[in-house]
Each structure stands twice: as C-alpha cells, then as structure tokens.
Amino acid sequence: MQSYDLVIIGGGPAGLAAAVSARDNGIESILIIERDHELGGILNQCIHNGFGLHTFKEELTGPEYAQRFIDQVKERNIEYKLNTMVMDISDKKVVTAMNRTDGMFEIQAKAVILAMGCRERSRGALNIPGYRPAGIFSAGTAQRLVNIEGYMPGKKVVILGSGDIGLIMARRMTLEGAEVKVVAELMPYSGGLKRNIVQCLDDFGIPLKLSHTVVDIEGKERVEGITIAEVGPDMKPIPGTEEHYECDTLLLSCGLLPENELSKTAGVSLSPITSGPVVNDSLETSVEGIFACGNVLHVHDLVDFVSEEAKNAGINAAKYIKEGKKVAEKEIKINPTGGVRYTVPVSIRPKEMDDSVTVRFRVGQVFKNSYVAMYYGDTQVLKRKKQIMAPGEMEQVIIKKEELNNYPDISEITVKIEAE
C-alpha cells in the first residue's frame, strides 16, 4: 500500500487550490486524484468570462482561471493521477481507487481533503410528466456539448430553472444561432446571480417567467413542444395558465447537489440542508483528519470563494498533518435562524480558530432593505444593512478571534436576518 501525507480527491478549482496551499505550508507528500483526463474540473467547459476578479484582480475565462492553478501545481511538482476513480474512503483514511494503468490500489493518507465538486439535479428528480424523447439535456451537459465537443443540442430551446448555468446557456445558445423561447423558474425568484439575469437574458430579450414550471413534454422520438404553467403558493400548476412553446430542446438547470457519495462511505456527517459535510472552523468534517472545501461542501456562486475556502482547507490539513489532532477546549455552535438557511462552518473553536473566520450562508427567500445580524449569546455584535438578499447569492459574516474572546461564557453564535 502506498502512503501519502495528504490525498486530495478532485482536481478541479478546489482540489488544485488546496494542494498548492498545503505544499506552501510545508507538506511535501501530496497526491491529487482526478477522474477526468485533465485537471481543471468543470471550469474547462466554462468559456465565458467573469472568473478571477477576487483572486487575481482581473477578469478571466474558466479555462484561464483553472490554468493559473494548474501551473502552480506543476511548478511545485505536486503529484496527480488522472483518469482515476476513487471507489472508497475509509474512516481510517485509506483511499481505494482504480485506473487502467494501476488497476485497483489503496493509499494510506495522514489527511484527506474532499474536493469532488457538485452535480446537476437530474430529470428523474424533477418529476416532469411526458415521454422520454431525445432533446432533453441538463444545462451542464449542453454546455459541454457546445463548448468542448462542438455540437449544438438543438435550434429551438426552452430552459427550465434559472440557475447560473441555465442563464449562461441561454446566452450561449443564442450566440450560436439557436432561438431560446423562454426560461421558466418554479420559485418566485431566480436561482442565479443578478448579473447573469441582466447579461444573459435581459440583454438578449429572453423572457424569464418566475413561478412557472413544465407540465408537459410533447414528442416521442424527439422533443416537439413544451407546455409550461404558472404555479400557486403550494407549487402546484394553476389550471388555465398553460402556455405552449414549439421547440426541439429542453435544458434543465434546476439546482446543483454536492457530490458526497464518497463522504458517506467515510462516515462523514452530512447537512440535510446543504447535502454537504458538516464542518468546523478548520473545515474539518466529523471524521478526524478529513477536510472538505468547494462545491462538495456547499454550492458556491463564485469560483473565487471556492479557491479561498480551499486555501484554508490546505492550511488546516497541513497543520493537522504536522501537529496531529488537538482536542478543542470549547466549541461554539453557530445557529442560523430568521431567514438564514445554513452556515458554513457550523461551529467555531474559540481557542484553536484563526484570527478571523469567514462564515458563509444563503437566505431562504428574497429580502429587501433588511439587516444581517449576528449575536454572541444575547449581545448583538453586527447589524449590516443590505438592499437585497436572494437565495441565488451567497452572503457572509466574519468572526474575529479577538472580539470573540471578550465573550468567554457564550455557548451559541446566532446569524439571522432582521427587518428595519
């Protein structure tokens, strides 16, 4: 059995940034395992710009952003295996993987970083009635076909779901000569970034219909038409509101789910809300020495935040490898309430934490002219006004160690949304 100090599962933006960070913090024996034939993950098919403004202070395309980190990995001679599938991770940090060259093999790691990213919600999970004709794609599959394979999925397109990939594909399909008839969204708000709604739909005159869903797919061999209808507060279609669109393609952009099958086999506790691991301020999961970062932890809206989180995971994994497990003197739970759906991390260790910890969260509905509030116990320590908050955009608060030390007796930190 081979052994490495650190094994990173996934060679996308999270895995690459974590590897670079761990190497820069003194860990020499690192292996990245990637199932695809190249490093870079999903960024390789994201040829639009808008990446890197936070990290590199310039606007890059997805492949350019990925290449910056790939170059850093290669400069540091960090080992990686491509076309390699991880089959299992044990709670003792034994990683079982396989590829065509080595067959099935095992690696003993001192620490593991989970960076497997996320996947799209499939049609089967959406319960759309109708036959199963050709012409139904997830937005990410369509993106790969157009940007990497060079195929057009169709000419007349309806998109269900207003996640960022769906919005970007509305623009991409239009630029390639297709006609995007409509984007329908089940919720009363969009699931994507505001800038993508403006740049990808408004600029091209593509209508966005909120509180609408697909109620029928026509065609047996190939999609011939789609019927959408308005939904009521109970999310059920309202009879009489049906609209028919003639089309040959339906793209689904109905949310992303962290890819955590491997995390389950390792015995990692998962959050019922994010579907990602439950982590403390060092991004360590419930299994000692296994860390998580990026979209496998919770779905991010900007890749820059993925890299930032992965950098911290690399630092903390390096610290764990060098110093071993430190039992926390005290752990303070973070309580998301009043419109906050979840927080990452879920707890803070006042003594062991870094000088500051960024707590990221999403809201459960659209809030206008409201405040993000944070309480240490019963004492309010933050009240920040936001003109608008929506579930499609991630929010954050920062917990400072120095400030937290002034409240030695608290057992809970609360993050909530408050009205004026």
CSV table of C-alpha atoms in Angstrom, one decimal, residues 37-323:
chain,number,residue,atom,x,y,z
A,37,HIS,CA,-8.5,13.1,-18.4
A,38,GLU,CA,-7.2,16.6,-17.4
A,39,LEU,CA,-7.0,18.9,-14.4
A,40,GLY,CA,-9.3,21.9,-14.0
A,41,GLY,CA,-12.7,20.3,-13.4
A,42,ILE,CA,-15.9,22.0,-14.6
A,43,LEU,CA,-14.0,25.2,-15.4
A,44,ASN,CA,-12.7,23.7,-18.6
A,45,GLN,CA,-16.1,24.0,-20.2
A,46,CYS,CA,-16.9,27.4,-18.7
A,47,ILE,CA,-15.5,29.5,-21.6
A,48,HIS,CA,-17.4,32.7,-20.5
A,49,ASN,CA,-15.5,35.4,-18.6
A,50,GLY,CA,-16.2,36.7,-15.1
A,51,PHE,CA,-13.8,34.5,-13.1
A,52,GLY,CA,-10.9,35.6,-11.0
A,53,LEU,CA,-11.8,39.2,-10.1
A,54,HIS,CA,-11.3,38.5,-6.4
A,55,THR,CA,-8.3,36.1,-6.7
A,56,PHE,CA,-6.3,37.6,-9.5
A,57,LYS,CA,-7.8,41.1,-9.7
A,58,GLU,CA,-8.6,40.5,-13.4
A,59,GLU,CA,-11.3,39.0,-15.5
A,60,LEU,CA,-10.6,35.5,-16.8
A,61,THR,CA,-12.5,32.7,-18.6
A,62,GLY,CA,-12.9,29.4,-16.7
A,63,PRO,CA,-10.1,27.6,-18.6
A,64,GLU,CA,-7.7,30.6,-18.0
A,65,TYR,CA,-8.6,30.6,-14.3
A,66,ALA,CA,-8.0,26.8,-14.0
A,67,GLN,CA,-4.7,27.1,-15.9
A,68,ARG,CA,-3.3,29.5,-13.3
A,69,PHE,CA,-3.8,26.9,-10.6
A,70,ILE,CA,-2.7,24.0,-12.8
A,71,ASP,CA,0.6,25.9,-13.5
A,72,GLN,CA,1.1,26.5,-9.7
A,73,VAL,CA,0.6,22.7,-9.1
A,74,LYS,CA,3.1,21.8,-11.8
A,75,GLU,CA,5.6,24.5,-10.6
A,76,ARG,CA,5.6,22.8,-7.2
A,77,ASN,CA,5.9,19.3,-8.7
A,78,ILE,CA,2.7,18.2,-6.9
A,79,GLU,CA,1.9,14.6,-7.9
A,80,TYR,CA,-1.5,13.9,-9.5
A,81,LYS,CA,-3.2,10.9,-11.1
A,82,LEU,CA,-5.7,11.5,-14.0
A,83,ASN,CA,-8.4,9.1,-15.3
A,84,THR,CA,-8.5,7.6,-11.8
A,85,MET,CA,-11.8,6.9,-9.9
A,86,VAL,CA,-11.9,6.8,-6.1
A,87,MET,CA,-14.1,3.9,-5.1
A,88,ASP,CA,-14.0,4.2,-1.3
A,89,ILE,CA,-12.6,6.2,1.6
A,90,SER,CA,-12.4,4.5,5.0
A,91,ASP,CA,-12.7,6.3,8.3
A,92,LYS,CA,-9.0,5.3,8.8
A,93,LYS,CA,-8.2,7.5,5.7
A,94,VAL,CA,-7.4,4.6,3.4
A,95,VAL,CA,-8.4,5.6,-0.1
A,96,THR,CA,-9.3,2.9,-2.6
A,97,ALA,CA,-9.0,3.9,-6.2
A,98,MET,CA,-8.7,2.4,-9.7
A,99,ASN,CA,-7.4,3.3,-13.2
A,100,ARG,CA,-6.4,1.4,-16.3
A,101,THR,CA,-2.7,1.5,-15.6
A,102,ASP,CA,-2.6,0.5,-11.9
A,103,GLY,CA,-5.8,-1.4,-11.6
A,104,MET,CA,-7.3,-1.3,-8.1
A,105,PHE,CA,-5.0,0.2,-5.5
A,106,GLU,CA,-5.0,1.5,-1.9
A,107,ILE,CA,-3.4,4.6,-0.4
A,108,GLN,CA,-2.9,5.3,3.3
A,109,ALA,CA,-3.2,9.1,3.9
A,110,LYS,CA,-2.5,11.0,7.0
A,111,ALA,CA,-5.2,13.6,5.9
A,112,VAL,CA,-7.7,13.7,3.1
A,113,ILE,CA,-9.3,16.8,1.5
A,114,LEU,CA,-12.7,16.2,-0.2
A,115,ALA,CA,-13.0,18.4,-3.3
A,116,MET,CA,-15.3,16.4,-5.6
A,117,GLY,CA,-17.5,19.4,-6.6
A,118,CYS,CA,-21.2,19.0,-7.3
A,119,ARG,CA,-23.6,17.6,-9.9
A,120,GLU,CA,-26.8,18.8,-11.5
A,121,ARG,CA,-30.2,17.7,-10.4
A,122,SER,CA,-31.4,15.2,-12.9
A,123,ARG,CA,-34.8,15.0,-14.7
A,124,GLY,CA,-35.7,12.0,-12.6
A,125,ALA,CA,-35.5,14.1,-9.5
A,126,LEU,CA,-37.8,16.7,-11.0
A,127,ASN,CA,-40.9,14.6,-11.7
A,128,ILE,CA,-41.7,16.1,-15.1
A,129,PRO,CA,-44.6,14.3,-16.9
A,130,GLY,CA,-44.3,13.1,-20.5
A,131,TYR,CA,-42.4,10.6,-22.6
A,132,ARG,CA,-38.6,10.3,-22.6
A,133,PRO,CA,-37.7,11.8,-26.1
A,134,ALA,CA,-34.3,12.9,-27.3
A,135,GLY,CA,-33.6,16.6,-26.8
A,136,ILE,CA,-33.7,16.8,-23.0
A,137,PHE,CA,-30.3,17.8,-21.5
A,138,SER,CA,-29.0,19.2,-18.3
A,139,ALA,CA,-27.6,22.7,-18.8
A,140,GLY,CA,-24.1,21.5,-17.9
A,141,THR,CA,-24.3,18.6,-20.5
A,142,ALA,CA,-25.4,21.1,-23.1
A,143,GLN,CA,-22.5,23.4,-22.1
A,144,ARG,CA,-20.0,20.6,-22.6
A,145,LEU,CA,-21.5,19.6,-26.0
A,146,VAL,CA,-21.3,23.2,-27.3
A,147,ASN,CA,-18.1,24.4,-25.7
A,148,ILE,CA,-15.9,21.3,-25.8
A,149,GLU,CA,-17.4,18.7,-28.2
A,150,GLY,CA,-18.6,21.3,-30.8
A,151,TYR,CA,-22.2,20.0,-31.1
A,152,MET,CA,-25.4,22.1,-31.0
A,153,PRO,CA,-28.1,20.3,-28.9
A,154,GLY,CA,-30.9,22.0,-30.8
A,155,LYS,CA,-32.3,25.0,-32.6
A,156,LYS,CA,-35.4,26.0,-30.6
A,157,VAL,CA,-34.9,25.9,-26.9
A,158,VAL,CA,-36.9,26.1,-23.6
A,159,ILE,CA,-34.9,26.2,-20.3
A,160,LEU,CA,-36.4,25.1,-17.0
A,161,GLY,CA,-34.7,26.6,-14.0
A,162,SER,CA,-32.8,29.8,-13.7
A,163,GLY,CA,-29.6,28.6,-12.1
A,164,ASP,CA,-26.4,30.3,-13.3
A,165,ILE,CA,-25.5,27.5,-15.8
A,166,GLY,CA,-29.0,27.7,-17.3
A,167,LEU,CA,-28.8,31.5,-17.6
A,168,ILE,CA,-25.3,31.3,-19.2
A,169,MET,CA,-26.5,28.6,-21.6
A,170,ALA,CA,-29.5,30.8,-22.7
A,171,ARG,CA,-26.9,33.4,-23.9
A,172,ARG,CA,-24.5,30.7,-25.3
A,173,MET,CA,-27.3,29.0,-27.3
A,174,THR,CA,-28.5,32.4,-28.7
A,175,LEU,CA,-24.9,33.4,-29.7
A,176,GLU,CA,-24.6,30.0,-31.6
A,177,GLY,CA,-27.8,30.8,-33.5
A,178,ALA,CA,-30.5,28.9,-31.6
A,179,GLU,CA,-33.7,30.6,-30.5
A,180,VAL,CA,-34.3,30.5,-26.7
A,181,LYS,CA,-38.0,30.8,-26.3
A,182,VAL,CA,-38.3,31.2,-22.5
A,183,VAL,CA,-36.7,30.5,-19.2
A,184,ALA,CA,-39.2,29.1,-16.7
A,185,GLU,CA,-38.4,29.1,-12.9
A,186,LEU,CA,-40.5,27.2,-10.3
A,187,MET,CA,-39.6,29.6,-7.5
A,188,PRO,CA,-40.8,33.2,-7.2
A,189,TYR,CA,-37.2,34.3,-7.5
A,190,SER,CA,-34.2,33.4,-9.7
A,191,GLY,CA,-31.7,30.9,-8.6
A,192,GLY,CA,-28.8,32.7,-10.3
A,193,LEU,CA,-26.7,35.8,-9.9
A,194,LYS,CA,-28.4,39.1,-10.7
A,195,ARG,CA,-25.6,40.0,-13.2
A,196,ASN,CA,-26.3,36.8,-15.1
A,197,ILE,CA,-30.0,37.6,-15.4
A,198,VAL,CA,-29.1,41.0,-16.9
A,199,GLN,CA,-26.2,39.9,-19.1
A,200,CYS,CA,-27.7,36.6,-20.3
A,201,LEU,CA,-31.5,37.2,-20.5
A,202,ASP,CA,-32.3,40.9,-20.5
A,203,ASP,CA,-29.6,41.8,-23.0
A,204,PHE,CA,-30.9,39.2,-25.4
A,205,GLY,CA,-34.6,39.8,-24.8
A,206,ILE,CA,-35.2,36.3,-23.4
A,207,PRO,CA,-38.2,36.2,-21.1
A,208,LEU,CA,-37.9,34.9,-17.6
A,209,LYS,CA,-41.1,33.5,-16.2
A,210,LEU,CA,-41.0,33.1,-12.4
A,211,SER,CA,-43.4,30.8,-10.6
A,212,HIS,CA,-43.7,28.6,-13.7
A,213,THR,CA,-42.9,25.0,-14.4
A,214,VAL,CA,-43.0,22.4,-17.2
A,215,VAL,CA,-46.3,20.4,-17.1
A,216,ASP,CA,-46.0,18.5,-20.4
A,217,ILE,CA,-43.3,17.4,-22.8
A,218,GLU,CA,-44.6,16.6,-26.3
A,219,GLY,CA,-42.9,14.2,-28.8
A,220,LYS,CA,-41.9,10.5,-28.6
A,221,GLU,CA,-38.7,10.4,-30.7
A,222,ARG,CA,-37.6,14.0,-30.2
A,223,VAL,CA,-39.0,16.9,-28.2
A,224,GLU,CA,-41.6,18.7,-30.3
A,225,GLY,CA,-43.1,21.1,-27.8
A,226,ILE,CA,-43.2,22.1,-24.2
A,227,THR,CA,-46.1,23.3,-22.1
A,228,ILE,CA,-45.4,25.5,-19.1
A,229,ALA,CA,-47.9,26.7,-16.4
A,230,GLU,CA,-47.9,29.1,-13.5
A,231,VAL,CA,-47.7,27.5,-10.1
A,232,GLY,CA,-49.5,28.7,-6.9
A,233,PRO,CA,-48.1,29.1,-3.4
A,234,ASP,CA,-48.4,25.3,-3.0
A,235,MET,CA,-46.1,24.9,-6.0
A,236,LYS,CA,-48.9,23.1,-8.0
A,237,PRO,CA,-49.8,24.2,-11.5
A,238,ILE,CA,-52.8,26.5,-11.8
A,239,PRO,CA,-55.3,25.2,-14.4
A,240,GLY,CA,-55.9,27.6,-17.2
A,241,THR,CA,-52.4,29.2,-17.1
A,242,GLU,CA,-50.8,26.8,-19.6
A,243,GLU,CA,-48.6,28.2,-22.4
A,244,HIS,CA,-47.3,26.1,-25.3
A,245,TYR,CA,-43.9,26.6,-26.9
A,246,GLU,CA,-42.8,24.7,-30.1
A,247,CYS,CA,-39.3,23.6,-29.5
A,248,ASP,CA,-36.8,20.7,-30.1
A,249,THR,CA,-34.7,21.0,-26.9
A,250,LEU,CA,-35.4,21.3,-23.2
A,251,LEU,CA,-32.5,22.3,-20.9
A,252,LEU,CA,-32.7,21.7,-17.2
A,253,SER,CA,-31.0,24.0,-14.8
A,254,CYS,CA,-32.7,23.1,-11.5
A,255,GLY,CA,-30.0,23.3,-8.9
A,256,LEU,CA,-26.8,21.6,-8.0
A,257,LEU,CA,-26.1,18.9,-5.4
A,258,PRO,CA,-22.7,18.4,-3.7
A,259,GLU,CA,-21.2,15.1,-4.8
A,260,ASN,CA,-21.0,13.3,-1.4
A,261,GLU,CA,-21.3,9.5,-2.1
A,262,LEU,CA,-17.7,9.1,-1.1
A,263,SER,CA,-18.1,11.2,2.0
A,264,LYS,CA,-20.9,8.9,3.2
A,265,THR,CA,-18.6,5.8,2.8
A,266,ALA,CA,-16.1,7.5,5.1
A,267,GLY,CA,-18.7,8.1,7.7
A,268,VAL,CA,-18.8,11.9,7.3
A,269,SER,CA,-21.9,13.6,8.8
A,270,LEU,CA,-23.8,15.5,6.1
A,271,SER,CA,-26.1,18.5,6.5
A,272,PRO,CA,-29.7,17.9,5.5
A,273,ILE,CA,-29.9,21.4,4.1
A,274,THR,CA,-26.7,21.7,2.0
A,275,SER,CA,-26.2,18.0,1.4
A,276,GLY,CA,-22.5,18.7,2.1
A,277,PRO,CA,-20.3,17.7,5.1
A,278,VAL,CA,-20.8,19.4,8.5
A,279,VAL,CA,-17.5,21.2,9.2
A,280,ASN,CA,-16.0,23.3,12.0
A,281,ASP,CA,-13.9,26.5,11.5
A,282,SER,CA,-10.9,24.5,10.2
A,283,LEU,CA,-13.2,22.9,7.5
A,284,GLU,CA,-12.6,19.5,9.2
A,285,THR,CA,-15.5,17.1,8.9
A,286,SER,CA,-16.9,14.9,11.7
A,287,VAL,CA,-14.2,12.3,10.8
A,288,GLU,CA,-10.8,13.3,12.2
A,289,GLY,CA,-8.3,14.3,9.5
A,290,ILE,CA,-10.8,14.5,6.7
A,291,PHE,CA,-11.4,18.1,5.4
A,292,ALA,CA,-13.8,19.4,2.8
A,293,CYS,CA,-13.9,22.5,0.6
A,294,GLY,CA,-15.6,24.0,-2.5
A,295,ASN,CA,-18.8,22.8,-4.0
A,296,VAL,CA,-18.7,19.4,-2.3
A,297,LEU,CA,-19.2,21.3,1.0
A,298,HIS,CA,-21.9,23.7,-0.2
A,299,VAL,CA,-22.7,25.1,-3.7
A,300,HIS,CA,-20.8,28.4,-4.2
A,301,ASP,CA,-21.8,31.2,-6.6
A,302,LEU,CA,-18.2,32.4,-7.4
A,303,VAL,CA,-15.2,30.2,-8.0
A,304,ASP,CA,-13.0,32.8,-6.2
A,305,PHE,CA,-14.7,31.9,-3.0
A,306,VAL,CA,-14.1,28.2,-3.7
A,307,SER,CA,-10.3,28.9,-4.1
A,308,GLU,CA,-10.3,31.0,-0.9
A,309,GLU,CA,-12.0,28.2,1.1
A,310,ALA,CA,-9.7,25.5,-0.5
A,311,LYS,CA,-6.7,27.5,0.5
A,312,ASN,CA,-7.9,27.5,4.2
A,313,ALA,CA,-8.5,23.7,3.9
A,314,GLY,CA,-5.0,23.2,2.7
A,315,ILE,CA,-3.5,25.3,5.6
A,316,ASN,CA,-5.6,23.4,8.2
A,317,ALA,CA,-4.8,20.0,6.7
A,318,ALA,CA,-1.1,20.8,6.8
A,319,LYS,CA,-1.4,21.9,10.4
A,320,TYR,CA,-3.2,18.6,11.2
A,321,ILE,CA,-0.5,16.5,9.5
A,322,LYS,CA,2.3,18.3,11.4
A,323,GLU,CA,0.7,18.6,14.8
